XYZ file of C-alpha atoms in Angstrom:
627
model
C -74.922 8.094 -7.376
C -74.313 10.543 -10.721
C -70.868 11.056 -12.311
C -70.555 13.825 -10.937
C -70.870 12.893 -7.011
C -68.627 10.012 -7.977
C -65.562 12.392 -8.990
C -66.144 14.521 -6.176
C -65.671 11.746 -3.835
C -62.952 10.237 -5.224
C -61.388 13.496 -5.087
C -62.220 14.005 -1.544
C -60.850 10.480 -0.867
C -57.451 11.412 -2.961
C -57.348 14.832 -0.647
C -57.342 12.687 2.527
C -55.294 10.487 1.673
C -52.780 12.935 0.249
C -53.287 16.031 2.882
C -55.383 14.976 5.416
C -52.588 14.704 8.573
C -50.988 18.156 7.384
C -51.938 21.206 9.780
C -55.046 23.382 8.010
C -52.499 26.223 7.136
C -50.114 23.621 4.859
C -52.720 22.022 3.177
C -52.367 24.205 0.069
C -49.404 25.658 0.544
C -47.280 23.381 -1.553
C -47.909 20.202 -4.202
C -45.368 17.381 -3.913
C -45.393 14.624 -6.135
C -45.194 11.153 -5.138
C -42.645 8.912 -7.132
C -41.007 5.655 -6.783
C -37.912 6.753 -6.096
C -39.512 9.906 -3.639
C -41.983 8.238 -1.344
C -44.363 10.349 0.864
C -46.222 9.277 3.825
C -49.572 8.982 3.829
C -52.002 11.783 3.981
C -49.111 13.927 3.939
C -46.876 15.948 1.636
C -44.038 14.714 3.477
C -41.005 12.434 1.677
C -40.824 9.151 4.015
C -37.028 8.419 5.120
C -36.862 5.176 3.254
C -34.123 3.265 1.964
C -34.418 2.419 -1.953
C -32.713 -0.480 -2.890
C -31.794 -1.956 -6.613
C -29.767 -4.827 -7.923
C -26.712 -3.996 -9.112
C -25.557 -5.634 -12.702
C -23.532 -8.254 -10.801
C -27.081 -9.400 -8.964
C -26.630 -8.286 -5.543
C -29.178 -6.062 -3.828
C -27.858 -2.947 -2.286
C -29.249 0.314 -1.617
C -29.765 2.287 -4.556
C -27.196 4.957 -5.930
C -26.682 6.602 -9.188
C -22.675 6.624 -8.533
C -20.536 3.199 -9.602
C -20.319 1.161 -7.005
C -16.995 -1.382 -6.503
C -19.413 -4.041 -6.667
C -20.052 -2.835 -9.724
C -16.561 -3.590 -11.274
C -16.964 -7.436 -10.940
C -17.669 -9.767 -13.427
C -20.176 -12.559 -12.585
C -18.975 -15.650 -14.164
C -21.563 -18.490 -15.400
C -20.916 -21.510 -13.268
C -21.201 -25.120 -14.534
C -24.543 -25.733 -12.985
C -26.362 -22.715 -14.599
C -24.997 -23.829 -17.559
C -25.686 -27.816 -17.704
C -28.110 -27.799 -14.650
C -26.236 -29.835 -12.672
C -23.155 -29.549 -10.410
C -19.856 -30.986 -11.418
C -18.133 -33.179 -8.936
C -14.181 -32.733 -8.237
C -13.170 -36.232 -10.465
C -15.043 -34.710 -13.515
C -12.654 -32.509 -14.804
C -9.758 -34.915 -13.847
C -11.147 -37.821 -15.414
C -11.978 -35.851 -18.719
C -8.328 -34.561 -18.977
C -6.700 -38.389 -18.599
C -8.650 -38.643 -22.157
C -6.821 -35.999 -23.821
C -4.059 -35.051 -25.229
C -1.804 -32.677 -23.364
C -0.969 -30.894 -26.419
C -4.109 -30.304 -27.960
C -5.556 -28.736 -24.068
C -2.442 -26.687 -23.716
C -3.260 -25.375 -27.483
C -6.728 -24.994 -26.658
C -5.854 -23.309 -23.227
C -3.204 -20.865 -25.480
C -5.731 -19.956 -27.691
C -7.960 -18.276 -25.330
C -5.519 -16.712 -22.996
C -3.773 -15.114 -25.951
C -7.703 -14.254 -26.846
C -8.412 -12.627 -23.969
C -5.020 -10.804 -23.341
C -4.525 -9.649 -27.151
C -4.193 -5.719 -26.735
C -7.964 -4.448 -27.169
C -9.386 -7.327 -26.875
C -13.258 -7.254 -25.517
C -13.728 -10.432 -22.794
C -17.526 -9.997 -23.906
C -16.467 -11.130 -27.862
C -14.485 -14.354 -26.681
C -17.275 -15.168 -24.789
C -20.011 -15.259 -27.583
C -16.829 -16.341 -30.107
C -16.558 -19.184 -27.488
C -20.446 -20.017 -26.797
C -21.120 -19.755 -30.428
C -18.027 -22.411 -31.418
C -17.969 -24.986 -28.322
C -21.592 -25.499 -27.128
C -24.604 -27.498 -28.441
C -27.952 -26.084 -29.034
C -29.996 -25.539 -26.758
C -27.832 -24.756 -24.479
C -25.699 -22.229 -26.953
C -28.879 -20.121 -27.022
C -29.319 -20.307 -23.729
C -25.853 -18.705 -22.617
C -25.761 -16.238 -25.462
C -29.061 -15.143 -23.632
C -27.134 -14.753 -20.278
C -24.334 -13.508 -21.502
C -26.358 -10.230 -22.955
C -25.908 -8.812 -19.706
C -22.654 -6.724 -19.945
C -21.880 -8.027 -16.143
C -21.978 -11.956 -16.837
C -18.725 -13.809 -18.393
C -18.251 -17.629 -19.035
C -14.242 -18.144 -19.881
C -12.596 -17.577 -17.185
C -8.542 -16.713 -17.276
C -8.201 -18.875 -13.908
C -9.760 -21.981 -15.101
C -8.094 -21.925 -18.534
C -4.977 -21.969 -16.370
C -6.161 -24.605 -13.965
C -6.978 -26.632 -16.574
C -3.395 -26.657 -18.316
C -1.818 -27.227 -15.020
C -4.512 -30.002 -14.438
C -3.855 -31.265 -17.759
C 0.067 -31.575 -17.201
C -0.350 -33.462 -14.418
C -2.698 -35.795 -15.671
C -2.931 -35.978 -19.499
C -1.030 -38.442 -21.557
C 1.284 -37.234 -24.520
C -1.387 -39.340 -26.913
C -4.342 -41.523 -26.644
C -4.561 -45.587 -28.321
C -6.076 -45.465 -30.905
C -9.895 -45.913 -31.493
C -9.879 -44.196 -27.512
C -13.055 -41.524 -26.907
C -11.804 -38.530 -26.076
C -12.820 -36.586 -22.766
C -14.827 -33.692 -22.685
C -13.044 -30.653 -23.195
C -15.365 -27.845 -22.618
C -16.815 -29.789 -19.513
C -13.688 -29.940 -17.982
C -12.513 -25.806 -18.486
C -16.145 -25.403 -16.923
C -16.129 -27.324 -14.108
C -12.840 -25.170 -12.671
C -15.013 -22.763 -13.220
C -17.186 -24.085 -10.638
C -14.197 -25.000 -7.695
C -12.705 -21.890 -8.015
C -13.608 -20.277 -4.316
C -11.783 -19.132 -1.119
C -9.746 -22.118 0.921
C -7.605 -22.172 3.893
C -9.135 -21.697 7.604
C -11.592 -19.045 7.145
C -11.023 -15.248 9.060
C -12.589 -11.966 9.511
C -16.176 -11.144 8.160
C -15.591 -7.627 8.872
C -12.494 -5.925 7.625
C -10.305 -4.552 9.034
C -6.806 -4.893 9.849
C -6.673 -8.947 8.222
C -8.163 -9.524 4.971
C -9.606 -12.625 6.181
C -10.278 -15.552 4.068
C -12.367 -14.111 1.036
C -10.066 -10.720 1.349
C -7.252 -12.713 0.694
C -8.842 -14.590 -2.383
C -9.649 -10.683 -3.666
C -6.389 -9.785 -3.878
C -4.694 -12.628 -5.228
C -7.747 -12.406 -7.724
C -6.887 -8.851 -8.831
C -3.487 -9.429 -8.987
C -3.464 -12.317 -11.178
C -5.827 -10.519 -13.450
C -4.073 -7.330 -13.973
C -3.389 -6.293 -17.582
C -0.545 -4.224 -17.904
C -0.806 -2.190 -20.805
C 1.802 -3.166 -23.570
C 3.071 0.381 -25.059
C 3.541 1.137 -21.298
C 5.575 -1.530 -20.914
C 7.798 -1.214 -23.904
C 8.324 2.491 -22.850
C 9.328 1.938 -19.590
C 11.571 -1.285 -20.556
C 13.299 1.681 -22.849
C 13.950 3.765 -20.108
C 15.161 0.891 -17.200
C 16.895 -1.111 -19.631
C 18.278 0.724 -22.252
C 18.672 4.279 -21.978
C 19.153 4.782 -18.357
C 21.767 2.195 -18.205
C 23.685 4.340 -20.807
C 23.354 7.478 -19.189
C 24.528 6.268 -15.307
C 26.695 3.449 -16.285
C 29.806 3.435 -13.399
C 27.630 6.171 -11.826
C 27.134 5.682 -8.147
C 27.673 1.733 -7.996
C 25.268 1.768 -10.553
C 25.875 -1.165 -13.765
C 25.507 -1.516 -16.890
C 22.585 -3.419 -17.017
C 22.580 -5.274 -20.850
C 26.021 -5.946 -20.255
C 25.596 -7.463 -16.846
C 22.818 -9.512 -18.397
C 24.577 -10.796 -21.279
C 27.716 -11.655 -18.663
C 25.570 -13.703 -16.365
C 23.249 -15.249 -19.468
C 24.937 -16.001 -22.205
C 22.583 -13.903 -24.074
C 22.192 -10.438 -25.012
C 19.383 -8.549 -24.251
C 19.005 -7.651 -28.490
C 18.687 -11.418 -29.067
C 16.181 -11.735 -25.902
C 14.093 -9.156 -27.916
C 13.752 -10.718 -31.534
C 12.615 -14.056 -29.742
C 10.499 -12.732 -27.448
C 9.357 -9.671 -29.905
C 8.811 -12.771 -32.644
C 6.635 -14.875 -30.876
C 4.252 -11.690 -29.440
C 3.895 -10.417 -32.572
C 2.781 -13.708 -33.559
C 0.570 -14.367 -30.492
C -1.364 -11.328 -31.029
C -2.093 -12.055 -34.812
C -3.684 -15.180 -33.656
C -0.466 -17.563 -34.421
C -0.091 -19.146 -30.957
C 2.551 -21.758 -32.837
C 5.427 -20.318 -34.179
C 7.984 -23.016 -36.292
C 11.420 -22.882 -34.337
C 13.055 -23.319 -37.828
C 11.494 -19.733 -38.477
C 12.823 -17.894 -35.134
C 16.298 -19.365 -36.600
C 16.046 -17.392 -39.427
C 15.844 -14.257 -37.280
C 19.089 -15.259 -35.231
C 22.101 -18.216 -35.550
C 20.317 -21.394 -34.390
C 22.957 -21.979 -31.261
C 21.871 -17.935 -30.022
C 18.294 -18.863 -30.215
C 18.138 -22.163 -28.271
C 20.164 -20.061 -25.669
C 17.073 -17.575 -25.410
C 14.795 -20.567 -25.223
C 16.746 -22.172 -22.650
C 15.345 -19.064 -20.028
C 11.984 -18.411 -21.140
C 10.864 -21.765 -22.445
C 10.283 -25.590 -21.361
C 9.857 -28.779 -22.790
C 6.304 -31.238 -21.696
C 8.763 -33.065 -19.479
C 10.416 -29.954 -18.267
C 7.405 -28.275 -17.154
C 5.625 -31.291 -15.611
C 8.917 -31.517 -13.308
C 7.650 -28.023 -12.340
C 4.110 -28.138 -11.874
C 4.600 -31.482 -9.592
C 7.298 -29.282 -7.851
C 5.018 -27.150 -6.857
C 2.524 -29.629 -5.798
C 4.079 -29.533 -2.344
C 3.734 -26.349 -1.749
C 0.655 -25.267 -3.150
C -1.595 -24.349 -1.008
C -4.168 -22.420 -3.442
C -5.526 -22.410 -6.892
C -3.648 -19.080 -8.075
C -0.226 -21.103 -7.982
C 0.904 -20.860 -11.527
C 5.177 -20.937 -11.277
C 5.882 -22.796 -13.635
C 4.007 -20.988 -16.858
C 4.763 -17.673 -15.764
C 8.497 -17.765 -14.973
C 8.920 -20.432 -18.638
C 5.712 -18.494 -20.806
C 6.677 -20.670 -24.330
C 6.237 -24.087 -24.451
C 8.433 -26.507 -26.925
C 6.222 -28.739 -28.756
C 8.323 -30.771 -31.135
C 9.481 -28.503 -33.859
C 6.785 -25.322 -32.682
C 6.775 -22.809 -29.982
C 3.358 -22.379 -27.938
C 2.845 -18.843 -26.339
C 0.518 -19.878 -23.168
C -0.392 -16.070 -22.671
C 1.393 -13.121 -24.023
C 0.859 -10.968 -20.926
C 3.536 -13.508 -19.201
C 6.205 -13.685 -22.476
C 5.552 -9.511 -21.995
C 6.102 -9.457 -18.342
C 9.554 -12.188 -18.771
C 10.884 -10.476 -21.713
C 10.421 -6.575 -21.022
C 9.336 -6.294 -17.035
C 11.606 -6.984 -14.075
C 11.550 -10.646 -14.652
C 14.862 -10.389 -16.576
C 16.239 -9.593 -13.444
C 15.955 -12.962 -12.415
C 17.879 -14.341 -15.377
C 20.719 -12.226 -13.969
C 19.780 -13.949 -10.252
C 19.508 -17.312 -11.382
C 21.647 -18.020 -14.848
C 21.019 -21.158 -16.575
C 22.851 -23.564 -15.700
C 24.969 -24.760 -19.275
C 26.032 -20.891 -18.602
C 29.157 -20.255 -16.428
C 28.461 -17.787 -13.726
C 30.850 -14.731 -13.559
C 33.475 -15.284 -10.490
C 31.835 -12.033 -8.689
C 28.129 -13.512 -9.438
C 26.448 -12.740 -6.282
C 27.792 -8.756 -6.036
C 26.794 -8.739 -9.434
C 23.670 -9.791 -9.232
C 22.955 -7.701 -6.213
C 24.594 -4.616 -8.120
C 21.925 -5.094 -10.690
C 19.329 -5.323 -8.542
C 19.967 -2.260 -6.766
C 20.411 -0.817 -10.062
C 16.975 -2.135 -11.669
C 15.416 -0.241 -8.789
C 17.215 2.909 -8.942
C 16.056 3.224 -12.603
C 12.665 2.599 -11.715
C 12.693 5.601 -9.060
C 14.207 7.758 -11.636
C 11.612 6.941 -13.901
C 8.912 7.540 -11.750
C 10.515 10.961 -11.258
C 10.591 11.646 -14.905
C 6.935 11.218 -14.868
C 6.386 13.419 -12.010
C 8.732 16.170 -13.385
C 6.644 15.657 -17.123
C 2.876 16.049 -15.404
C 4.081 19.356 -13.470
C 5.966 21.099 -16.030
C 2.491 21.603 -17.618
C -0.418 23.435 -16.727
C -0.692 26.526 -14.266
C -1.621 25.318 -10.813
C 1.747 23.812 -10.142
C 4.796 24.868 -9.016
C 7.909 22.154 -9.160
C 8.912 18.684 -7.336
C 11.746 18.441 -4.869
C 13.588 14.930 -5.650
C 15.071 13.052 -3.040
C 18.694 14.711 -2.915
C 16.656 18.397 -2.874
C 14.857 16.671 0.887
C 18.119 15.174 2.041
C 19.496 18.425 1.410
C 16.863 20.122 3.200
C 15.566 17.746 6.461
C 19.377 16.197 7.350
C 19.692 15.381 10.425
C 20.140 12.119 12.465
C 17.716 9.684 11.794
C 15.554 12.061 9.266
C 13.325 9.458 7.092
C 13.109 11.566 3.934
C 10.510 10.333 0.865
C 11.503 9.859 -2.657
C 9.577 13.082 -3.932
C 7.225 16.239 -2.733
C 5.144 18.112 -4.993
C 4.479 21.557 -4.154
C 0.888 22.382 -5.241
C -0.101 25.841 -3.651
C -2.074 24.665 -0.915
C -1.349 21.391 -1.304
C 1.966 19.106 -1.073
C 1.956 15.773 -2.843
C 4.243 13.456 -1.133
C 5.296 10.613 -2.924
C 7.367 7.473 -1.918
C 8.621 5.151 -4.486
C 9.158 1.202 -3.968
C 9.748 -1.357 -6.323
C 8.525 -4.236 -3.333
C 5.994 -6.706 -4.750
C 3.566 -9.242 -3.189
C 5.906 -12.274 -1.957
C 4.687 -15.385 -3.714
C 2.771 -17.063 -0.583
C 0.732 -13.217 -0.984
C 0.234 -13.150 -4.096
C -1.304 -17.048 -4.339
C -3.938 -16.222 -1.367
C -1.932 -18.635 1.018
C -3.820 -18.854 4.455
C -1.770 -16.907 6.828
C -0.058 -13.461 7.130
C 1.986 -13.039 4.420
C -0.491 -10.426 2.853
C -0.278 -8.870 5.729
C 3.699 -9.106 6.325
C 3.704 -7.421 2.727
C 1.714 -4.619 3.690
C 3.397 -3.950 6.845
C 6.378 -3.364 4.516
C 4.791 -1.357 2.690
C 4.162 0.612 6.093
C 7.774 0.978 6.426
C 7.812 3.347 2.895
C 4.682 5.160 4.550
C 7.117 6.042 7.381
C 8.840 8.109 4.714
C 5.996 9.351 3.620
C 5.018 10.575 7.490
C 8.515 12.168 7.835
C 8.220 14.076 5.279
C 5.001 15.886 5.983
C 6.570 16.248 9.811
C 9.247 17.827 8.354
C 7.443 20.143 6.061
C 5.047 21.424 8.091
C 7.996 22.065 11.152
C 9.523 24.560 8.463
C 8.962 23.778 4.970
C 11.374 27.043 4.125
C 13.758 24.972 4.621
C 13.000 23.302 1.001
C 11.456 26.030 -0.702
C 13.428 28.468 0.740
C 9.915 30.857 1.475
C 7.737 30.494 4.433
C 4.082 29.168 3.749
C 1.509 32.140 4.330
C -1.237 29.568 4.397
C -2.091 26.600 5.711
C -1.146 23.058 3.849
C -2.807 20.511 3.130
C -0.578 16.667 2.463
C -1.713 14.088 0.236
C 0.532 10.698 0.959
C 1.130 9.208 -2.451
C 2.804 5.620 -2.274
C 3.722 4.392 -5.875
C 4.809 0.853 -6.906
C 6.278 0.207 -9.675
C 5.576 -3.374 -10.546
C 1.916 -2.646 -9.803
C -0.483 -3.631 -6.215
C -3.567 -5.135 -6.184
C -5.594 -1.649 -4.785
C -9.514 -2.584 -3.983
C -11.285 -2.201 -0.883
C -9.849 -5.066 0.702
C -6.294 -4.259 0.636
C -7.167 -0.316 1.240
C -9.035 -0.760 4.100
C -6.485 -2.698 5.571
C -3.203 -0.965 5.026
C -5.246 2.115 5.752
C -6.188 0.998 9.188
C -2.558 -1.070 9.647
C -1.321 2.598 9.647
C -3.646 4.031 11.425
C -2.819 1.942 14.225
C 0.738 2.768 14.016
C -0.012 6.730 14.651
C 1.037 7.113 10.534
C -0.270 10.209 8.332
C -2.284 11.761 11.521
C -4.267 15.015 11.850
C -6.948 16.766 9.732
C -4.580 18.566 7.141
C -3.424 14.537 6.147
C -5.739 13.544 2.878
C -6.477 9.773 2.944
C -3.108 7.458 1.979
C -3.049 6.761 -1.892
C -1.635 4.225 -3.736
C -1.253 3.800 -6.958
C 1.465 2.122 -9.660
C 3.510 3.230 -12.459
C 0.814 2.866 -15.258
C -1.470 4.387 -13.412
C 0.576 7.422 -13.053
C 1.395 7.249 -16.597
C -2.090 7.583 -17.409
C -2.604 10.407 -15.391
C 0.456 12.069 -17.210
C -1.636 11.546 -20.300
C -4.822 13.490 -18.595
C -2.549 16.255 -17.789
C -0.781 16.499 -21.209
C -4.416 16.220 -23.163
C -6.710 17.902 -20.967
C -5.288 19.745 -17.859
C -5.809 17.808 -15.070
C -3.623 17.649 -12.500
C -2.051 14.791 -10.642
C -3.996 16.245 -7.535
C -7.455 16.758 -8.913
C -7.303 13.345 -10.362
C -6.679 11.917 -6.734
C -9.022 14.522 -5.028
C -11.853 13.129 -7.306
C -11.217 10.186 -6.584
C -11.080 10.182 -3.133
C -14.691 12.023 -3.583
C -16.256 9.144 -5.223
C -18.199 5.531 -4.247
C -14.593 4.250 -5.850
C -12.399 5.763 -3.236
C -11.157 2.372 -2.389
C -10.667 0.682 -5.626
C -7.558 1.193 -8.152
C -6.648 4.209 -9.855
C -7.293 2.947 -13.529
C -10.877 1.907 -12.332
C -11.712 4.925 -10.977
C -10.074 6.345 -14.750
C -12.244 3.909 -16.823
C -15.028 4.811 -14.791
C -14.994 8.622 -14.892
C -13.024 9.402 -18.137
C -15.290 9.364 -21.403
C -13.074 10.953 -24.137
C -10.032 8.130 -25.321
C -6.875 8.759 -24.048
C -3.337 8.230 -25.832
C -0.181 7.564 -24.860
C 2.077 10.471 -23.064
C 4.154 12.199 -25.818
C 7.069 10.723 -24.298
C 6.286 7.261 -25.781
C 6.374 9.029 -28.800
C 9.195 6.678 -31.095
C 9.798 3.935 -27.473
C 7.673 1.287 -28.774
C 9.827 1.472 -31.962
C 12.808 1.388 -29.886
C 11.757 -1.772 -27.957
C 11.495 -3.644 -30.611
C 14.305 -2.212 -32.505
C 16.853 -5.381 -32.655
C 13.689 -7.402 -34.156
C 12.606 -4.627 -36.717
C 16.694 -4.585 -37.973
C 16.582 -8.556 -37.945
C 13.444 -8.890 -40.124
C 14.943 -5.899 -42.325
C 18.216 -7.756 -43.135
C 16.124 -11.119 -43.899
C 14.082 -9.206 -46.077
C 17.134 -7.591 -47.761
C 18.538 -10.980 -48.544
C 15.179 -12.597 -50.180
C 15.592 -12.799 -53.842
């Protein structure tokens, strides 16, 4: 056969196979063109109704999309075994710490939480920074190799703590002399390994119980959350400071740093220039700080007071860890270094992590110091109203923060209109019995309505423990979303009442639940406080958006968006709720989706400053007096 019979049947074979099942009238009609990605059937123009699939960057296969995917915001950590090529039993680890000094693994462990939580620090650098310094060739190249893909991580926060909590229980102060030392890097890696779910199993499919793994999710998340440290500071300003001024024998309201230094012994200044001291030091890298130089800063008798609440000695905290031995029912049980973040080793200070010396020195914790006082402290003869006065005041504060936000992201832009506070709704929807929320934001056609709680996960929730107390914690949470319900009933009975106009168009209610000291939001915990309400006839009917929550920061952050590029506080959410990350948190769905760098709200503007105010004035007057 010529050339030229050979094309003609190949192109009579290509016209079959391409055309040759179409009716005679479609055959030229149209072209389509085959791709990977737009199958057709054979001998047909038509697209098959396949289903694509890809691998995602953490490695699982799942049907292809060009949206992020929740899946998509997990790290995949390198486990022992793909590392050494073979699996680690459970004595490993244990038997390498018993050859090591305490000290140096707590160090070591210090060094790379304070790393990982130094304020822009990239996980991906400690990694290679870690690789390149700790392991042998060939396996060095090896992991650098792995860790190329953005998704894959090797030091794990979790371990790093497992191991100092492994290595207070079963190091020795010092080794004999001439004694080999354990392998340090095998034992951090082998926690790697046993971290996984425990406890008695549950459900595969979600729904109203986590189940087993669900529970492991959230206490994952929440262990991992980074709070961001100018946030902090700002709102520590605002709770701690200012507020306290403004209300002070307002309402049975206290005075907060006055309550604290009555219960304490300390002042909240000196709490500051320790705390502030050793930060500052722990994020340039200085995870030992001298005592002798803290007690430059402050009279040596008002800085072993500080120490006495946020700090513990080896013997001190290995009378903690094995108290908690008991009652431990899960590897995320880490007491001891959270609640006591500094460490006294002989004449130095250790900062474990800074994110915990953050969290104890300008969070709630302080609140606790007011709960519990130390014990070479007397208490006050009215301790427990006291305490329970400062409580309620701690919270209060935090509401009226959150409505300080609220009030700052409305007064801006040209969509909004104003938010109705709390007194505005009593005011409005009294009556017996009325559940009122904590804030409603009139958008046009939309009303945001917000309740604020300062509730937290309960320890046994927080540290995965096999039961219900994850889901006891939610189903408090259900009792702010009654608020929440209320308050749309009530609006859309007569929402004249409030604005004092009638509504010529039909509403639409987003339920916004905000807490302040942060939830662990993923698809997990969604999913089931979603369908926990559901159950209990909560935010019904088709004008009721999908239940959001979201935290403080988060909202701060959103504040920002609004200030720098117009977005509201309801197209944020609306997007969100539009997207594959409907489920997950707020600032994932923000990291995700937002491209241009954000700063800090202009109200921050001079509140880190003011945070760390009593340290700046300290380090001044030692400066004054150097020769």
């Amino acid at each position: 056969m010529d050339a030229s019979r050979q094309i003609a049947a190949r192109i009579e074979f290509l016209r079959r196979q391409l055309v040759d099942r179409e009716p005679g009238p479609l055959r030229d009609a149209y072209l389509a063109v085959p791709t990977r990605e737009r199958p057709v059937l054979q001998g047909t123009t038509t697209p098959a109704l396949t289903q694509i699939w890809q691998q995602r960057p953490s490695g699982l296969i799942t049907p292809a999309t060009a949206e992020t995917q929740p899946i998509d915001l997990i790290d995949v950590y390198l486990t022992f075994e793909e590392i050494f090529g073979f699996a680690a039993g459970p004595a490993y680890p244990v038997k390498q710490l018993q050859a090591l000094p305490l000290g140096f693994v707590l160090q070591f462990c210090a060094e790379l939480l304070n790393a990982l939580s130094r304020p822009g620090a990239s996980h991906s650098d400690v990694d290679r920074a870690f690789a390149t310094q700790w392991l042998k060739e060939p396996i060095r190249t090896r992991v650098l190799n792995e860790l190329r893909d953005p998704r894959r991580a090797l030091v794990v926060p979790q371990a790093l703590m497992l191991l100092a909590r492994a290595a207070v229980e079963h190091s020795p102060d010092s080794l004999p002399d001439g004694a080999k030392p354990g392998n340090l890097i095998g034992a951090l890696l082998a926690f790697s390994d046993m971290i996984g779910p425990s406890g008695e199993g549950g459900p595969t499919v979600l729904g109203e119980q986590p189940g087993d793994l669900g529970r492991e999710v959230i206490a994952n998340q929440y262990f991992n959350n980074n709070a961001s440290v100018p946030h902090t500071f700002a709102r520590y300003v605002r709770r701690w400071r200012e507020l306290p001024q403004q209300f002070a024998g307002k309402d049975g309201l206290v005075d907060l740093p006055a309550v604290y230094e009555q219960c304490t012994g300390v002042t909240l200044d000196d709490l500051t220039v320790v705390a502030g001291a050793l930060w500052a030091a722990a994020c340039n890298g200085n995870v030992l700080t001298p005592t002798a130089e803290l007690e430059t800063l402050l009279p040596a008798g008002q800085v072993a007071k500080v120490l006495a609440l946020i700090s513990a000695d080896l013997e001190t905290l290995r009378q903690a860890v094995q108290s908690e031995r008991a009652r431990r029912h899960t590897e995320w049980t880490f007491d001891a270094f959270q609640q006591r973040p500094v460490i006294r080793l002989g004449a130095f200070l250790l900062v474990m992590d800074q994110r915990h010396l953050i969290d104890r020195a300008f969070g709630w914790l302080p609140i606790l110091d007011v709960r519990f006082p130390p014990d070479t402290h007397p208490r006050p003869t009215n301790h427990e109203k006291l305490a329970g006065q400062a409580i309620r005041t701690l919270r209060r504060f935090s509401e009226l923060y959150v409505s300080e936000v609220l009030h700052s992201i409305t007064g801006q832009g040209t969509t909004t209109r104003r938010v109705y506070d709390d007194p505005e709704l009593k005011a409005a929807f009294q009556g017996e019995g009325q559940k009122i929320a904590d804030a409603a934001v009139d958008y046009g056609d939309t009303w945001v309505v917000v309740e604020v709680t300062t509730s937290q996960l309960q320890r046994d929730a927080a540290t995965a423990v096999p039961g219900n107390a994850q889901v006891k914690d939610i189903d408090k949470l259900l009792e702010e979303v009654r608020q929440i319900d209320a308050t749309i009933q009530a609006l859309r009975r007569d929402e004249s009442r409030l604005t004092g106009v009638s509504s010529q168009i039909r509403r639409r209610y987003l339920p916004l639940l905000l807490l302040t000291e942060g939830f662990p939001v993923n698809p997990v915990s969604m999913t089931v406080i979603r369908e926990r309400a559901h159950k209990r006839g909560l935010l019904q009917g088709q004008d009721v958006m999908p239940l959001e929550v979201i935290d403080v920061e988060e909202l701060e952050w959103i504040e920002a968006l609004q200030e720098q590029q117009g977005v509201s506080l309801l197209a944020v959410v609306q997007r969100k709720q539009a997207s594959s990350l409907e489920r997950t948190s707020m600032r994932s769905f923000l990291a995700d989706t937002i491209t241009t760098p954000l700063s800090h709200p202009q109200r921050f503007e001079g509140k880190v400053s003011k945070a760390l105010g009593p340290l700046e004035a300290v380090l001044l007057k030692r400066k004054q007096r150097e020769p």
